[in-house]
Amino acid sequence: MVRPIHRVYPRDNNTTSVIEEDWDTLIILDACRADLFEKTINLDRFDRYERRVSAGSMTREWAQHNFAGRELGDTVYVSSNPYISTIAGDVFHELREVWRNKFDDEERTVLPDAVSEEARHAHLDNPNKRLVIHYMQPHYPFIDRPDLRFQSWHPDEIVDGDAGGERPHDPWQALAMGLVDRQTVWEAYADNLKRGVNEVFTFAATLNGKTIVTSDHGNMLGERAYPVPIRLYGHPEGIRHPALTEIPWAVINSGKRRDITAEEIKHTDAIDSRVVKSRLQDLGYV
């Protein structure tokens, strides 16, 4: 009901096109709202920090606006999110799909160290390319929080994406249903961010050049929409609200900038739609 209104209000003329920005390495913390980042992470560890406005309120929309239809032969993308493959699988010099072969079956997500490991190999193999590293955290599932694992952690229990009106798919829906309180979700969300950022700092210390740490979108935890004042949860597509579109933009400068050159676009292998659907369900998408 509110989506058509929010697509045009408020009008965002200052959204960030990440590919047009100046960086050697772009690190994406999936679903990290700006205020969560500011309250959880020591900003003094960065050379510069500001807020930016995302082009999307969820990964699929963000990828569509930033990458779809381009030819980025100077960029290697290391991705833990299947939406990058479905939206921009044939855009980059190389797309390394960590979600395909390093998905943690116990935690039902891609763990940060698995992304860093693949990113190290990608950088060694492509030292003259821009590098995008897409970590899944702080996006749900929350690591080591079995008390906040809901129906989306069990794909076999999902029938046509319907929770039957009783069981939530994820913490955002549980929060909307009053089954968990906001502080509990916020703390787990922050802990997930710490897991991701700790790995980011470790990996960024091995890189030369200009590194940007940012996000694709945020999450709503019951903030009211405008102009229709209903409470929203999670990251619905097409909604323009600060909780969804205000993202961190943190800069790390280290050593000499890389000499970037463009080469051919490498096409990715065909994607099994059943695998994509299963992984997206594990990650809370329904």
Coordinates of C-alpha atoms in Angstrom, one line a residue:
M1 CA 0.0 0.0 0.0
V2 CA 2.8 2.4 0.8
R3 CA 5.3 1.3 -1.8
P4 CA 4.0 3.4 -4.8
I5 CA 4.1 6.6 -2.6
H6 CA 7.6 6.0 -1.3
R7 CA 9.0 5.4 -4.8
V8 CA 8.4 9.1 -5.5
Y9 CA 8.6 10.6 -1.9
P10 CA 10.9 11.8 -0.7
R11 CA 12.7 12.4 -4.0
D12 CA 16.4 11.4 -3.7
N13 CA 18.7 13.3 -6.0
N14 CA 21.8 12.6 -3.9
T15 CA 21.9 8.8 -4.1
T16 CA 25.4 7.3 -4.5
S17 CA 26.4 5.4 -7.6
V18 CA 29.1 3.3 -6.1
I19 CA 30.8 2.4 -9.4
E20 CA 31.3 6.1 -10.2
E21 CA 33.1 6.8 -6.9
D22 CA 36.9 6.8 -6.3
W23 CA 38.1 3.6 -4.7
D24 CA 40.4 0.6 -5.2
T25 CA 38.5 -1.7 -2.9
L26 CA 34.8 -1.4 -2.1
I27 CA 33.6 -3.4 1.0
I28 CA 29.8 -4.0 1.3
L29 CA 28.3 -4.8 4.7
D30 CA 25.0 -6.2 3.7
A31 CA 22.0 -4.5 5.4
C32 CA 23.9 -2.1 7.6
R33 CA 22.0 1.0 8.4
A34 CA 24.1 4.1 9.2
D35 CA 23.1 4.6 12.8
L36 CA 23.8 1.0 13.7
F37 CA 27.3 1.4 12.2
E38 CA 27.9 4.7 14.1
K39 CA 26.7 3.3 17.5
T40 CA 28.6 0.0 17.2
I41 CA 31.9 0.7 15.4
N42 CA 34.7 3.1 16.5
L43 CA 34.7 5.6 13.7
D44 CA 38.2 6.9 14.7
R45 CA 39.6 3.7 13.0
F46 CA 38.8 5.3 9.7
D47 CA 40.5 8.1 7.8
R48 CA 37.1 9.7 7.0
Y49 CA 33.5 8.9 7.7
E50 CA 30.2 10.3 6.4
R51 CA 26.7 9.1 5.6
R52 CA 25.5 8.4 2.1
V53 CA 22.2 7.6 0.5
S54 CA 21.8 4.2 -1.2
A55 CA 20.1 3.7 -4.5
G56 CA 18.1 0.9 -3.1
S57 CA 16.3 -0.4 -0.1
M58 CA 17.3 -4.0 -0.6
T59 CA 20.1 -5.8 -2.4
R60 CA 18.3 -6.6 -5.6
E61 CA 17.2 -3.0 -6.1
W62 CA 20.7 -1.7 -5.2
A63 CA 22.4 -4.0 -7.6
Q64 CA 20.0 -3.1 -10.4
H65 CA 20.7 0.6 -10.0
N66 CA 24.4 0.3 -9.6
F67 CA 25.5 -2.6 -11.9
A68 CA 22.9 -3.9 -14.2
G69 CA 23.6 -3.4 -17.9
R70 CA 27.2 -2.2 -17.4
E71 CA 30.5 -3.7 -18.6
L72 CA 33.0 -3.4 -15.7
G73 CA 36.1 -5.2 -17.0
D74 CA 38.2 -3.4 -14.4
T75 CA 36.3 -4.9 -11.5
V76 CA 36.3 -8.2 -9.7
Y77 CA 33.3 -8.9 -7.4
V78 CA 33.5 -11.3 -4.5
S79 CA 29.9 -12.0 -3.4
S80 CA 28.1 -13.7 -0.6
N81 CA 24.6 -12.6 -1.8
P82 CA 22.9 -14.6 -4.6
Y83 CA 21.1 -11.4 -5.9
I84 CA 24.4 -10.1 -7.3
S85 CA 24.6 -13.2 -9.5
T86 CA 21.0 -12.9 -10.7
I87 CA 21.2 -9.1 -11.4
A88 CA 24.8 -8.6 -12.5
G89 CA 26.2 -12.0 -13.3
D90 CA 27.7 -10.9 -16.6
V91 CA 28.9 -7.4 -15.7
F92 CA 32.3 -7.8 -14.1
H93 CA 35.7 -9.0 -15.2
E94 CA 35.1 -11.8 -12.7
L95 CA 32.3 -12.6 -10.3
R96 CA 33.4 -15.0 -7.5
E97 CA 30.2 -16.4 -6.0
V98 CA 31.1 -17.4 -2.4
W99 CA 27.5 -18.2 -1.7
R100 CA 27.7 -21.2 -4.1
N101 CA 30.6 -23.1 -2.5
K102 CA 31.3 -21.7 0.9
F103 CA 27.8 -21.5 2.4
D104 CA 27.8 -22.6 6.1
D105 CA 25.1 -25.2 6.5
E106 CA 25.0 -24.8 10.3
E107 CA 24.7 -21.0 10.5
R108 CA 22.8 -20.9 7.2
T109 CA 24.8 -18.0 5.9
V110 CA 28.2 -17.2 4.4
L111 CA 30.7 -16.5 7.3
P112 CA 33.0 -13.4 7.1
D113 CA 36.2 -15.4 7.0
A114 CA 35.1 -17.4 4.0
V115 CA 34.5 -14.1 2.1
S116 CA 37.9 -12.8 3.1
E117 CA 39.6 -16.0 2.1
E118 CA 38.1 -15.8 -1.4
A119 CA 38.8 -12.1 -1.6
R120 CA 42.5 -12.7 -0.9
H121 CA 42.7 -15.2 -3.8
A122 CA 40.8 -12.8 -6.1
H123 CA 43.2 -9.9 -5.3
L124 CA 46.3 -12.1 -5.8
D125 CA 44.9 -13.3 -9.1
N126 CA 43.9 -9.8 -10.2
P127 CA 46.2 -7.2 -8.6
N128 CA 45.3 -4.6 -11.2
K129 CA 41.6 -4.7 -10.7
R130 CA 39.2 -2.8 -8.5
L131 CA 37.8 -5.2 -5.9
V132 CA 34.3 -5.4 -4.5
I133 CA 33.9 -7.6 -1.4
H134 CA 30.4 -8.2 -0.3
Y135 CA 30.1 -9.6 3.2
M136 CA 26.7 -10.9 4.3
Q137 CA 26.9 -9.5 7.8
P138 CA 25.1 -7.8 9.5
H139 CA 22.3 -9.2 7.4
Y140 CA 20.2 -11.9 9.1
P141 CA 20.9 -14.8 10.0
F142 CA 22.5 -13.7 13.2
I143 CA 25.6 -15.8 13.9
D144 CA 25.5 -17.9 17.1
R145 CA 22.0 -16.7 18.0
P146 CA 19.8 -19.9 17.8
D147 CA 17.1 -18.0 19.9
L148 CA 16.6 -15.8 16.9
R149 CA 16.4 -18.5 14.2
F150 CA 13.0 -18.5 12.7
Q151 CA 11.2 -20.3 9.9
S152 CA 13.5 -19.1 7.1
W153 CA 16.2 -21.2 8.7
H154 CA 14.3 -24.3 7.8
P155 CA 13.5 -24.2 4.0
D156 CA 11.6 -27.5 4.1
E157 CA 9.0 -25.9 6.4
I158 CA 8.3 -23.0 4.0
V159 CA 5.3 -23.6 1.8
D160 CA 4.9 -21.1 -1.1
G161 CA 6.6 -18.5 1.1
D162 CA 3.8 -18.5 3.6
A163 CA 4.4 -18.7 7.4
G164 CA 0.8 -19.5 7.9
G165 CA 0.2 -16.2 9.7
E166 CA 1.6 -17.6 13.0
R167 CA 5.3 -18.4 12.6
P168 CA 7.7 -15.6 11.6
H169 CA 10.3 -16.0 8.8
D170 CA 12.9 -13.8 10.4
P171 CA 13.6 -11.5 13.4
W172 CA 12.0 -8.5 11.6
Q173 CA 8.7 -10.4 11.2
A174 CA 9.0 -11.7 14.8
L175 CA 9.4 -8.1 16.0
A176 CA 6.3 -7.0 14.1
M177 CA 4.4 -9.9 15.6
G178 CA 5.5 -9.0 19.2
L179 CA 7.3 -12.2 19.7
V180 CA 10.7 -10.5 20.4
D181 CA 11.5 -7.0 21.6
R182 CA 13.4 -4.4 19.7
Q183 CA 16.4 -4.2 22.0
T184 CA 17.0 -8.0 21.6
V185 CA 17.0 -7.7 17.8
W186 CA 19.1 -4.5 17.8
E187 CA 21.8 -6.1 20.0
A188 CA 21.9 -9.2 17.8
Y189 CA 22.0 -7.0 14.7
A190 CA 24.9 -5.1 16.3
D191 CA 26.8 -8.3 17.2
N192 CA 26.5 -9.5 13.7
L193 CA 27.9 -6.2 12.4
K194 CA 30.9 -6.6 14.8
R195 CA 31.6 -10.1 13.4
G196 CA 31.7 -8.6 9.9
V197 CA 33.7 -5.5 10.7
N198 CA 36.3 -7.3 12.7
E199 CA 37.0 -9.4 9.7
V200 CA 37.0 -6.4 7.4
F201 CA 39.7 -4.6 9.5
T202 CA 41.8 -7.7 9.4
F203 CA 41.6 -8.1 5.7
A204 CA 41.8 -4.3 4.8
A205 CA 45.1 -4.2 6.6
T206 CA 46.6 -6.4 3.8
L207 CA 45.4 -4.1 1.0
N208 CA 47.1 -1.1 -0.6
G209 CA 45.1 1.8 -2.0
K210 CA 41.8 3.5 -1.1
T211 CA 39.2 1.2 0.6
I212 CA 35.6 2.2 1.1
V213 CA 33.5 0.4 3.7
T214 CA 29.8 0.9 3.1
S215 CA 26.4 -1.0 2.7
D216 CA 23.7 -1.6 0.2
H217 CA 20.8 -0.8 2.4
G218 CA 19.6 -0.9 6.0
N219 CA 16.7 -2.4 7.9
M220 CA 13.5 -1.0 9.5
L221 CA 12.7 -2.0 13.1
G222 CA 9.2 -0.6 13.4
E223 CA 9.9 3.0 12.3
R224 CA 6.8 4.6 10.8
A225 CA 6.5 5.2 7.1
Y226 CA 5.6 8.5 5.6
P227 CA 3.1 9.8 4.5
V228 CA 1.2 6.7 5.5
P229 CA 2.2 6.3 9.2
I230 CA 2.4 2.5 9.4
R231 CA 5.3 0.6 11.0
L232 CA 7.6 -1.2 8.7
Y233 CA 10.1 -4.0 9.4
G234 CA 13.1 -5.5 7.5
H235 CA 14.0 -4.1 4.1
P236 CA 11.0 -4.1 1.7
E237 CA 11.9 -3.1 -1.9
G238 CA 11.1 0.4 -3.2
I239 CA 10.7 2.1 0.2
R240 CA 12.5 5.4 0.7
H241 CA 13.1 5.8 4.4
P242 CA 16.3 6.9 6.2
A243 CA 16.5 3.6 8.1
L244 CA 16.7 1.8 4.7
T245 CA 18.6 4.3 2.6
E246 CA 21.1 6.1 4.9
I247 CA 24.3 4.0 4.8
P248 CA 27.8 4.3 6.2
W249 CA 30.6 5.5 4.0
A250 CA 34.0 5.0 5.7
V251 CA 37.4 5.5 4.1
I252 CA 40.6 3.7 4.8
N253 CA 43.8 4.9 3.0
S254 CA 46.8 2.6 2.9
G255 CA 49.9 2.9 0.8
K256 CA 50.1 3.4 -2.9
R257 CA 47.0 3.4 -5.1
R258 CA 46.6 0.4 -7.5
D259 CA 47.1 0.8 -11.2
I260 CA 43.7 -0.4 -12.6
T261 CA 43.3 -1.8 -16.0
A262 CA 40.2 -3.2 -17.8
E263 CA 40.1 -6.6 -19.5
E264 CA 37.4 -8.9 -20.8
I265 CA 34.1 -9.7 -19.1
K266 CA 34.0 -13.3 -17.8
H267 CA 30.6 -14.9 -17.9
T268 CA 29.4 -16.8 -14.8
D269 CA 28.1 -20.4 -14.9
A270 CA 24.4 -21.0 -15.2
I271 CA 22.6 -20.7 -11.9
D272 CA 20.3 -23.4 -10.6
S273 CA 17.2 -21.5 -9.6
R274 CA 16.3 -24.0 -6.9
V275 CA 19.7 -23.4 -5.3
V276 CA 19.3 -19.7 -5.4
K277 CA 15.8 -19.9 -3.9
S278 CA 17.1 -22.1 -1.1
R279 CA 20.0 -19.8 -0.3
L280 CA 17.8 -16.7 -0.3
Q281 CA 15.3 -18.4 2.0
D282 CA 18.1 -19.3 4.4
L283 CA 19.1 -15.6 4.4
G284 CA 15.5 -14.5 5.3
Y285 CA 14.2 -13.7 1.8
V286 CA 10.8 -15.1 1.1

